Amino acid sequence: MKIKIPATSANLGPGFDCLGLSLNLHNEVQIKKARISSVKIKGEGEDNIYLKRNNPFLRLFDELYLGLTGEKSSFRFEFNNQIPLSRGLGSSSAVVVGAVVAAYAMAGKDFDKQGILNSALPYEKHPDNIAPATLGGFVCSVVESSQVFSIKSEIDNDLRAVMVIPNAHISTKKSRANLPKSVHFKDAVFNLAHSSFLTACFLQKRYDLLRLASIDTLHQNTRMKNLPALFKVQKLALEKGALMSVLSGSGSSFLNIIYKNEAKTLAQKLQNEFKDFKIKIMEFDNKGFEIC
Ligand code: HSE
């Protein structure tokens, strides 16, 4: 069995912990019953010995498989990973969603996307990456009584993400710990308004208003100060036609959304200016995880 899980970009500016979208860049894992357990990794993480010895996907899969079947079994896992690790592109969520799907499928249990999303929630308590990794597209989510409620909207094929990917690895846990413990009422109101407005823009395809809608007052500035070049990335991207330019999740990557026919020019301008950063043009994914 092969599972394909997309990369994701969370927050989208003001939608802290609730908004996210899915990108056409995937991790794949092929799983077969075997006499002894083994792991092969190609792509991102292939040189990381820790990922072979103490793989988070396997740890979660084993726990869930045991819970579902009451027994341990041996499998061969072959990973083909395209999602960069710890750069705000949802690599951890891809692990969580992939392991949950794999455990249900290999245990021979029936499942649907909603069930997978609810089962993934205990392992990543904010749904802004796991929801688009499951459903694809633009997704707005709330959590109530340990259940995720999501509304999804497909993203038009004439849009592209021009992703700026610095070398800096960011731990989401540490990055969250550095955020202020309380915020001003007016900043909270500002983000509520902008996050709601941003959702309406995606649902009604009012991409012309994304720049206004994507302003944040809660987390981006604090986080971008750790990598000040990101302020210049944002300025240049907005000057050169990006519809919106925001920190991807907790960083370090930056998500720029632009019309397809302008994506190459923007990518080149960014690459000329920021030679140390990787710049990638990506399509959006409207499907979420798939079993192939
Ligand atoms: N909403 C999360 C955060 C996304 O900003 O910390 C990163 O996983």
mmCIF file of C-alpha atoms and ligand atoms in Angstrom:
data_model
loop_
_atom_site.group_PDB
_atom_site.id
_atom_site.type_symbol
_atom_site.label_atom_id
_atom_site.label_comp_id
_atom_site.label_asym_id
_atom_site.label_seq_id
_atom_site.Cartn_x
_atom_site.Cartn_y
_atom_site.Cartn_z
ATOM 1 C CA MET A 1 0.000 0.000 0.000
ATOM 2 C CA LYS A 2 1.227 3.484 -0.833
ATOM 3 C CA ILE A 3 0.072 6.689 0.891
ATOM 4 C CA LYS A 4 0.752 10.190 -0.439
ATOM 5 C CA ILE A 5 0.470 13.125 1.981
ATOM 6 C CA PRO A 6 0.756 16.760 0.874
ATOM 7 C CA ALA A 7 2.815 19.597 2.334
ATOM 8 C CA THR A 8 0.779 22.327 4.001
ATOM 9 C CA SER A 9 1.100 25.973 4.930
ATOM 10 C CA ALA A 10 -0.631 27.064 8.141
ATOM 11 C CA ASN A 11 -1.862 30.349 9.664
ATOM 12 C CA LEU A 12 -1.877 32.262 6.323
ATOM 13 C CA GLY A 13 -1.133 35.422 8.306
ATOM 14 C CA PRO A 14 -3.960 36.160 10.764
ATOM 15 C CA GLY A 15 -5.535 32.669 10.968
ATOM 16 C CA PHE A 16 -3.344 31.449 13.822
ATOM 17 C CA ASP A 17 -4.004 27.755 14.486
ATOM 18 C CA CYS A 18 -7.142 27.645 12.312
ATOM 19 C CA LEU A 19 -6.382 28.395 8.619
ATOM 20 C CA GLY A 20 -4.206 26.394 6.274
ATOM 21 C CA LEU A 21 -3.803 25.200 2.711
ATOM 22 C CA SER A 22 -2.349 22.252 0.912
ATOM 23 C CA LEU A 23 0.566 22.246 -1.566
ATOM 24 C CA ASN A 24 1.400 19.945 -4.441
ATOM 25 C CA LEU A 25 4.552 18.609 -2.793
ATOM 26 C CA HIS A 26 4.280 15.219 -1.147
ATOM 27 C CA ASN A 27 5.759 12.640 1.154
ATOM 28 C CA GLU A 28 5.053 9.091 0.045
ATOM 29 C CA VAL A 29 5.289 5.919 2.054
ATOM 30 C CA GLN A 30 4.989 2.383 0.775
ATOM 31 C CA ILE A 31 4.196 -0.266 3.384
ATOM 32 C CA LYS A 32 4.434 -4.045 3.068
ATOM 33 C CA LYS A 33 4.066 -6.877 5.580
ATOM 34 C CA ALA A 34 7.511 -8.310 6.294
ATOM 35 C CA ARG A 35 9.269 -10.843 8.506
ATOM 36 C CA ILE A 36 11.325 -8.132 10.185
ATOM 37 C CA SER A 37 10.622 -4.398 10.426
ATOM 38 C CA SER A 38 12.795 -2.123 8.283
ATOM 39 C CA VAL A 39 12.916 1.473 7.075
ATOM 40 C CA LYS A 40 14.280 2.991 3.876
ATOM 41 C CA ILE A 41 14.247 6.768 3.400
ATOM 42 C CA LYS A 42 14.784 8.613 0.104
ATOM 43 C CA GLY A 43 14.749 12.391 -0.183
ATOM 44 C CA GLU A 44 14.368 14.686 2.833
ATOM 45 C CA GLY A 45 15.883 13.062 5.933
ATOM 46 C CA GLU A 46 17.733 10.319 4.039
ATOM 47 C CA ASP A 47 21.056 11.218 5.718
ATOM 48 C CA ASN A 48 19.524 11.507 9.171
ATOM 49 C CA ILE A 49 20.436 8.385 11.173
ATOM 50 C CA TYR A 50 17.998 9.358 13.947
ATOM 51 C CA LEU A 51 15.111 9.095 11.474
ATOM 52 C CA LYS A 52 16.082 5.500 10.689
ATOM 53 C CA ARG A 53 16.643 4.401 14.297
ATOM 54 C CA ASN A 54 13.816 6.232 16.018
ATOM 55 C CA ASN A 55 11.391 7.175 13.288
ATOM 56 C CA PRO A 56 8.394 9.264 14.499
ATOM 57 C CA PHE A 57 6.160 7.807 11.761
ATOM 58 C CA LEU A 58 6.925 4.261 12.920
ATOM 59 C CA ARG A 59 6.497 5.111 16.592
ATOM 60 C CA LEU A 60 3.033 6.513 15.977
ATOM 61 C CA PHE A 61 2.085 3.765 13.510
ATOM 62 C CA ASP A 62 3.116 1.031 15.999
ATOM 63 C CA GLU A 63 1.131 2.627 18.825
ATOM 64 C CA LEU A 64 -2.011 3.013 16.709
ATOM 65 C CA TYR A 65 -1.725 -0.408 15.026
ATOM 66 C CA LEU A 66 -1.401 -2.074 18.432
ATOM 67 C CA GLY A 67 -4.432 -0.125 19.687
ATOM 68 C CA LEU A 68 -6.514 -1.121 16.643
ATOM 69 C CA THR A 69 -5.538 -4.799 16.371
ATOM 70 C CA GLY A 70 -4.261 -5.704 19.833
ATOM 71 C CA GLU A 71 -1.087 -7.102 18.272
ATOM 72 C CA LYS A 72 2.344 -6.096 16.992
ATOM 73 C CA SER A 73 3.388 -6.876 13.433
ATOM 74 C CA SER A 74 6.451 -6.289 11.256
ATOM 75 C CA PHE A 75 6.397 -4.113 8.162
ATOM 76 C CA ARG A 76 8.802 -2.689 5.621
ATOM 77 C CA PHE A 77 8.426 1.086 5.246
ATOM 78 C CA GLU A 78 9.836 2.852 2.184
ATOM 79 C CA PHE A 79 9.630 6.629 2.402
ATOM 80 C CA ASN A 80 10.067 9.053 -0.460
ATOM 81 C CA ASN A 81 10.041 12.458 1.223
ATOM 82 C CA GLN A 82 9.802 15.742 -0.647
ATOM 83 C CA ILE A 83 8.645 17.964 2.232
ATOM 84 C CA PRO A 84 11.575 19.844 3.832
ATOM 85 C CA LEU A 85 11.874 19.187 7.583
ATOM 86 C CA SER A 86 11.097 21.894 10.175
ATOM 87 C CA ARG A 87 10.604 24.755 7.687
ATOM 88 C CA GLY A 88 6.906 25.480 8.198
ATOM 89 C CA LEU A 89 5.731 23.205 5.397
ATOM 90 C CA GLY A 90 3.829 20.692 7.499
ATOM 91 C CA SER A 91 6.388 17.873 7.615
ATOM 92 C CA SER A 92 5.253 16.845 11.143
ATOM 93 C CA SER A 93 1.584 16.876 10.144
ATOM 94 C CA ALA A 94 2.376 14.737 7.111
ATOM 95 C CA VAL A 95 3.938 12.222 9.520
ATOM 96 C CA VAL A 96 0.932 12.289 11.857
ATOM 97 C CA VAL A 97 -1.733 12.058 9.125
ATOM 98 C CA GLY A 98 0.277 9.447 7.192
ATOM 99 C CA ALA A 99 0.818 7.249 10.253
ATOM 100 C CA VAL A 100 -2.865 7.400 11.241
ATOM 101 C CA VAL A 101 -4.025 6.489 7.710
ATOM 102 C CA ALA A 102 -1.402 3.725 7.472
ATOM 103 C CA ALA A 103 -2.412 2.203 10.806
ATOM 104 C CA TYR A 104 -6.139 2.110 9.923
ATOM 105 C CA ALA A 105 -5.474 0.757 6.436
ATOM 106 C CA MET A 106 -2.960 -1.925 7.483
ATOM 107 C CA ALA A 107 -5.225 -2.953 10.373
ATOM 108 C CA GLY A 108 -8.019 -3.464 7.829
ATOM 109 C CA LYS A 109 -10.323 -0.993 9.591
ATOM 110 C CA ASP A 110 -12.855 1.178 7.775
ATOM 111 C CA PHE A 111 -12.112 4.868 7.916
ATOM 112 C CA ASP A 112 -13.070 8.167 6.368
ATOM 113 C CA LYS A 113 -11.309 11.524 6.194
ATOM 114 C CA GLN A 114 -13.231 12.982 9.133
ATOM 115 C CA GLY A 115 -12.267 10.007 11.308
ATOM 116 C CA ILE A 116 -8.615 10.342 10.299
ATOM 117 C CA LEU A 117 -8.639 14.044 11.161
ATOM 118 C CA ASN A 118 -10.144 13.421 14.605
ATOM 119 C CA SER A 119 -7.655 10.587 15.257
ATOM 120 C CA ALA A 120 -4.746 12.845 14.218
ATOM 121 C CA LEU A 121 -5.771 15.692 16.550
ATOM 122 C CA PRO A 122 -4.320 14.284 19.810
ATOM 123 C CA TYR A 123 -0.906 14.165 18.117
ATOM 124 C CA GLU A 124 -1.036 17.723 16.745
ATOM 125 C CA LYS A 125 -3.402 19.795 18.808
ATOM 126 C CA HIS A 126 -3.921 22.668 16.353
ATOM 127 C CA PRO A 127 -5.709 21.566 13.159
ATOM 128 C CA ASP A 128 -4.292 24.143 10.711
ATOM 129 C CA ASN A 129 -1.833 21.684 9.101
ATOM 130 C CA ILE A 130 -3.516 18.309 9.683
ATOM 131 C CA ALA A 131 -6.837 19.524 8.193
ATOM 132 C CA PRO A 132 -5.426 20.595 4.785
ATOM 133 C CA ALA A 133 -3.081 17.554 4.796
ATOM 134 C CA THR A 134 -6.239 15.432 5.103
ATOM 135 C CA LEU A 135 -8.697 17.338 2.926
ATOM 136 C CA GLY A 136 -6.587 19.413 0.505
ATOM 137 C CA GLY A 137 -7.370 22.955 -0.669
ATOM 138 C CA PHE A 138 -7.904 25.945 1.614
ATOM 139 C CA VAL A 139 -9.308 24.797 4.966
ATOM 140 C CA CYS A 140 -10.770 26.704 7.905
ATOM 141 C CA SER A 141 -11.154 24.643 11.108
ATOM 142 C CA VAL A 142 -12.410 24.829 14.658
ATOM 143 C CA VAL A 143 -12.007 22.248 17.413
ATOM 144 C CA GLU A 144 -14.887 21.437 19.746
ATOM 145 C CA SER A 145 -15.000 18.547 22.254
ATOM 146 C CA SER A 146 -11.889 16.956 20.669
ATOM 147 C CA GLN A 147 -13.498 16.948 17.199
ATOM 148 C CA VAL A 148 -12.264 18.941 14.218
ATOM 149 C CA PHE A 149 -14.896 20.811 12.201
ATOM 150 C CA SER A 150 -13.522 21.967 8.857
ATOM 151 C CA ILE A 151 -14.787 23.843 5.839
ATOM 152 C CA LYS A 152 -12.772 23.359 2.676
ATOM 153 C CA SER A 153 -12.637 25.365 -0.520
ATOM 154 C CA GLU A 154 -10.716 24.340 -3.640
ATOM 155 C CA ILE A 155 -7.951 26.693 -4.758
ATOM 156 C CA ASP A 156 -7.992 27.785 -8.412
ATOM 157 C CA ASN A 157 -5.474 26.256 -10.767
ATOM 158 C CA ASP A 158 -4.447 29.666 -12.058
ATOM 159 C CA LEU A 159 -2.796 30.433 -8.706
ATOM 160 C CA ARG A 160 0.678 29.342 -7.622
ATOM 161 C CA ALA A 161 2.683 29.409 -4.414
ATOM 162 C CA VAL A 162 6.152 30.880 -4.756
ATOM 163 C CA MET A 163 7.740 29.375 -1.691
ATOM 164 C CA VAL A 164 10.849 30.907 -0.150
ATOM 165 C CA ILE A 165 12.646 28.230 1.873
ATOM 166 C CA PRO A 166 15.554 29.390 4.065
ATOM 167 C CA ASN A 167 18.098 26.932 5.445
ATOM 168 C CA ALA A 168 17.072 27.720 9.020
ATOM 169 C CA HIS A 169 15.216 24.912 10.782
ATOM 170 C CA ILE A 170 12.512 26.181 13.161
ATOM 171 C CA SER A 171 11.047 24.096 15.959
ATOM 172 C CA THR A 172 7.338 24.909 16.161
ATOM 173 C CA LYS A 173 7.332 24.043 19.864
ATOM 174 C CA LYS A 174 10.121 26.525 20.651
ATOM 175 C CA SER A 175 8.665 29.137 18.338
ATOM 176 C CA ARG A 176 5.266 28.883 20.079
ATOM 177 C CA ALA A 177 6.935 29.166 23.479
ATOM 178 C CA ASN A 178 8.427 32.539 22.444
ATOM 179 C CA LEU A 179 5.069 34.108 21.618
ATOM 180 C CA PRO A 180 3.485 36.490 24.155
ATOM 181 C CA LYS A 181 1.204 34.869 26.742
ATOM 182 C CA SER A 182 -1.439 37.566 26.354
ATOM 183 C CA VAL A 183 -2.384 40.014 23.593
ATOM 184 C CA HIS A 184 -4.109 43.403 23.470
ATOM 185 C CA PHE A 185 -7.868 43.255 22.922
ATOM 186 C CA LYS A 186 -7.537 45.467 19.833
ATOM 187 C CA ASP A 187 -4.977 43.079 18.297
ATOM 188 C CA ALA A 188 -7.256 40.115 18.952
ATOM 189 C CA VAL A 189 -10.146 41.987 17.295
ATOM 190 C CA PHE A 190 -7.913 42.929 14.362
ATOM 191 C CA ASN A 191 -6.958 39.280 13.788
ATOM 192 C CA LEU A 192 -10.550 38.068 14.137
ATOM 193 C CA ALA A 193 -11.641 40.523 11.456
ATOM 194 C CA HIS A 194 -8.760 39.739 9.120
ATOM 195 C CA SER A 195 -8.928 35.989 9.566
ATOM 196 C CA SER A 196 -12.694 35.985 8.863
ATOM 197 C CA PHE A 197 -12.167 38.260 5.875
ATOM 198 C CA LEU A 198 -9.365 36.042 4.529
ATOM 199 C CA THR A 199 -11.641 32.990 4.748
ATOM 200 C CA ALA A 200 -14.363 34.849 2.856
ATOM 201 C CA CYS A 201 -11.789 35.821 0.195
ATOM 202 C CA PHE A 202 -10.860 32.166 -0.407
ATOM 203 C CA LEU A 203 -14.464 30.952 -0.360
ATOM 204 C CA GLN A 204 -15.588 33.640 -2.812
ATOM 205 C CA LYS A 205 -12.328 33.679 -4.781
ATOM 206 C CA ARG A 206 -11.777 37.388 -4.073
ATOM 207 C CA TYR A 207 -8.027 37.027 -4.517
ATOM 208 C CA ASP A 208 -7.756 40.782 -5.160
ATOM 209 C CA LEU A 209 -8.382 41.354 -1.435
ATOM 210 C CA LEU A 210 -5.900 38.802 -0.067
ATOM 211 C CA ARG A 211 -3.172 41.356 0.569
ATOM 212 C CA LEU A 212 -5.408 43.335 2.902
ATOM 213 C CA ALA A 213 -6.913 40.212 4.482
ATOM 214 C CA SER A 214 -3.584 38.522 5.260
ATOM 215 C CA ILE A 215 -2.228 41.088 7.739
ATOM 216 C CA ASP A 216 -1.459 39.646 11.180
ATOM 217 C CA THR A 217 -0.759 41.276 14.531
ATOM 218 C CA LEU A 218 -0.329 38.213 16.757
ATOM 219 C CA HIS A 219 2.725 36.192 15.770
ATOM 220 C CA GLN A 220 4.445 37.020 12.483
ATOM 221 C CA ASN A 221 6.533 40.010 13.547
ATOM 222 C CA THR A 222 7.899 38.250 16.631
ATOM 223 C CA ARG A 223 8.834 35.209 14.580
ATOM 224 C CA MET A 224 10.251 37.082 11.574
ATOM 225 C CA LYS A 225 12.630 39.011 13.844
ATOM 226 C CA ASN A 226 14.566 35.746 14.217
ATOM 227 C CA LEU A 227 15.297 35.861 10.489
ATOM 228 C CA PRO A 228 15.075 39.572 9.535
ATOM 229 C CA ALA A 229 15.686 38.878 5.818
ATOM 230 C CA LEU A 230 12.070 37.671 5.765
ATOM 231 C CA PHE A 231 10.862 41.295 6.092
ATOM 232 C CA LYS A 232 12.722 42.031 2.845
ATOM 233 C CA VAL A 233 11.300 38.894 1.210
ATOM 234 C CA GLN A 234 7.787 40.063 2.073
ATOM 235 C CA LYS A 235 8.384 43.626 0.845
ATOM 236 C CA LEU A 236 9.866 42.505 -2.478
ATOM 237 C CA ALA A 237 7.194 39.860 -3.073
ATOM 238 C CA LEU A 238 4.366 42.354 -2.496
ATOM 239 C CA GLU A 239 6.081 44.953 -4.719
ATOM 240 C CA LYS A 240 6.422 42.364 -7.500
ATOM 241 C CA GLY A 241 2.816 41.273 -7.649
ATOM 242 C CA ALA A 242 2.264 38.699 -4.893
ATOM 243 C CA LEU A 243 -1.408 38.624 -3.904
ATOM 244 C CA MET A 244 -0.327 37.807 -0.357
ATOM 245 C CA SER A 245 3.013 37.161 1.342
ATOM 246 C CA VAL A 246 3.034 35.498 4.764
ATOM 247 C CA LEU A 247 5.120 33.364 7.087
ATOM 248 C CA SER A 248 4.340 29.694 6.444
ATOM 249 C CA GLY A 249 3.278 28.135 9.759
ATOM 250 C CA SER A 250 5.889 29.065 12.334
ATOM 251 C CA GLY A 251 8.524 29.506 9.572
ATOM 252 C CA SER A 252 11.149 29.578 8.391
ATOM 253 C CA SER A 253 9.523 29.393 4.929
ATOM 254 C CA PHE A 254 7.553 32.233 3.388
ATOM 255 C CA LEU A 255 4.419 31.661 1.303
ATOM 256 C CA ASN A 256 3.763 34.015 -1.607
ATOM 257 C CA ILE A 257 0.577 33.497 -3.601
ATOM 258 C CA ILE A 258 0.535 34.873 -7.131
ATOM 259 C CA TYR A 259 -1.188 34.295 -10.484
ATOM 260 C CA LYS A 260 0.367 31.440 -12.479
ATOM 261 C CA ASN A 261 1.566 33.668 -15.351
ATOM 262 C CA GLU A 262 3.533 35.920 -12.947
ATOM 263 C CA ALA A 263 5.024 33.169 -10.775
ATOM 264 C CA LYS A 264 8.247 32.611 -12.735
ATOM 265 C CA THR A 265 9.156 36.308 -12.790
ATOM 266 C CA LEU A 266 8.555 36.622 -9.051
ATOM 267 C CA ALA A 267 10.569 33.464 -8.345
ATOM 268 C CA GLN A 268 13.489 34.793 -10.399
ATOM 269 C CA LYS A 269 13.421 38.207 -8.700
ATOM 270 C CA LEU A 270 13.412 36.560 -5.274
ATOM 271 C CA GLN A 271 16.194 34.161 -6.232
ATOM 272 C CA ASN A 272 18.381 37.014 -7.559
ATOM 273 C CA GLU A 273 17.950 38.901 -4.310
ATOM 274 C CA PHE A 274 18.075 35.993 -1.836
ATOM 275 C CA LYS A 275 20.725 33.671 -3.203
ATOM 276 C CA ASP A 276 20.982 31.563 -0.024
ATOM 277 C CA PHE A 277 17.281 30.720 0.047
ATOM 278 C CA LYS A 278 15.635 28.008 -2.010
ATOM 279 C CA ILE A 279 12.781 29.367 -4.144
ATOM 280 C CA LYS A 280 10.202 26.888 -5.431
ATOM 281 C CA ILE A 281 7.085 27.406 -7.503
ATOM 282 C CA MET A 282 4.357 25.033 -6.360
ATOM 283 C CA GLU A 283 0.839 24.247 -7.449
ATOM 284 C CA PHE A 284 -1.829 23.822 -4.810
ATOM 285 C CA ASP A 285 -3.222 20.411 -3.881
ATOM 286 C CA ASN A 286 -6.991 20.083 -3.683
ATOM 287 C CA LYS A 287 -7.173 16.409 -2.696
ATOM 288 C CA GLY A 288 -5.393 15.886 0.640
ATOM 289 C CA PHE A 289 -3.885 12.495 1.415
ATOM 290 C CA GLU A 290 -4.406 9.723 -1.100
ATOM 291 C CA ILE A 291 -4.017 5.977 -1.003
ATOM 292 C CA CYS A 292 -2.540 4.829 -4.299
HETATM 293 N N1 HSE B 1 -0.343 27.365 14.012
HETATM 294 C C1 HSE B 1 0.939 26.783 14.235
HETATM 295 C C2 HSE B 1 1.861 27.842 14.822
HETATM 296 C C3 HSE B 1 1.457 26.316 12.912
HETATM 297 O O1 HSE B 1 1.879 28.935 14.291
HETATM 298 O O2 HSE B 1 2.558 27.568 15.797
HETATM 299 C C4 HSE B 1 2.747 25.628 12.984
HETATM 300 O O3 HSE B 1 2.550 24.244 13.003
#
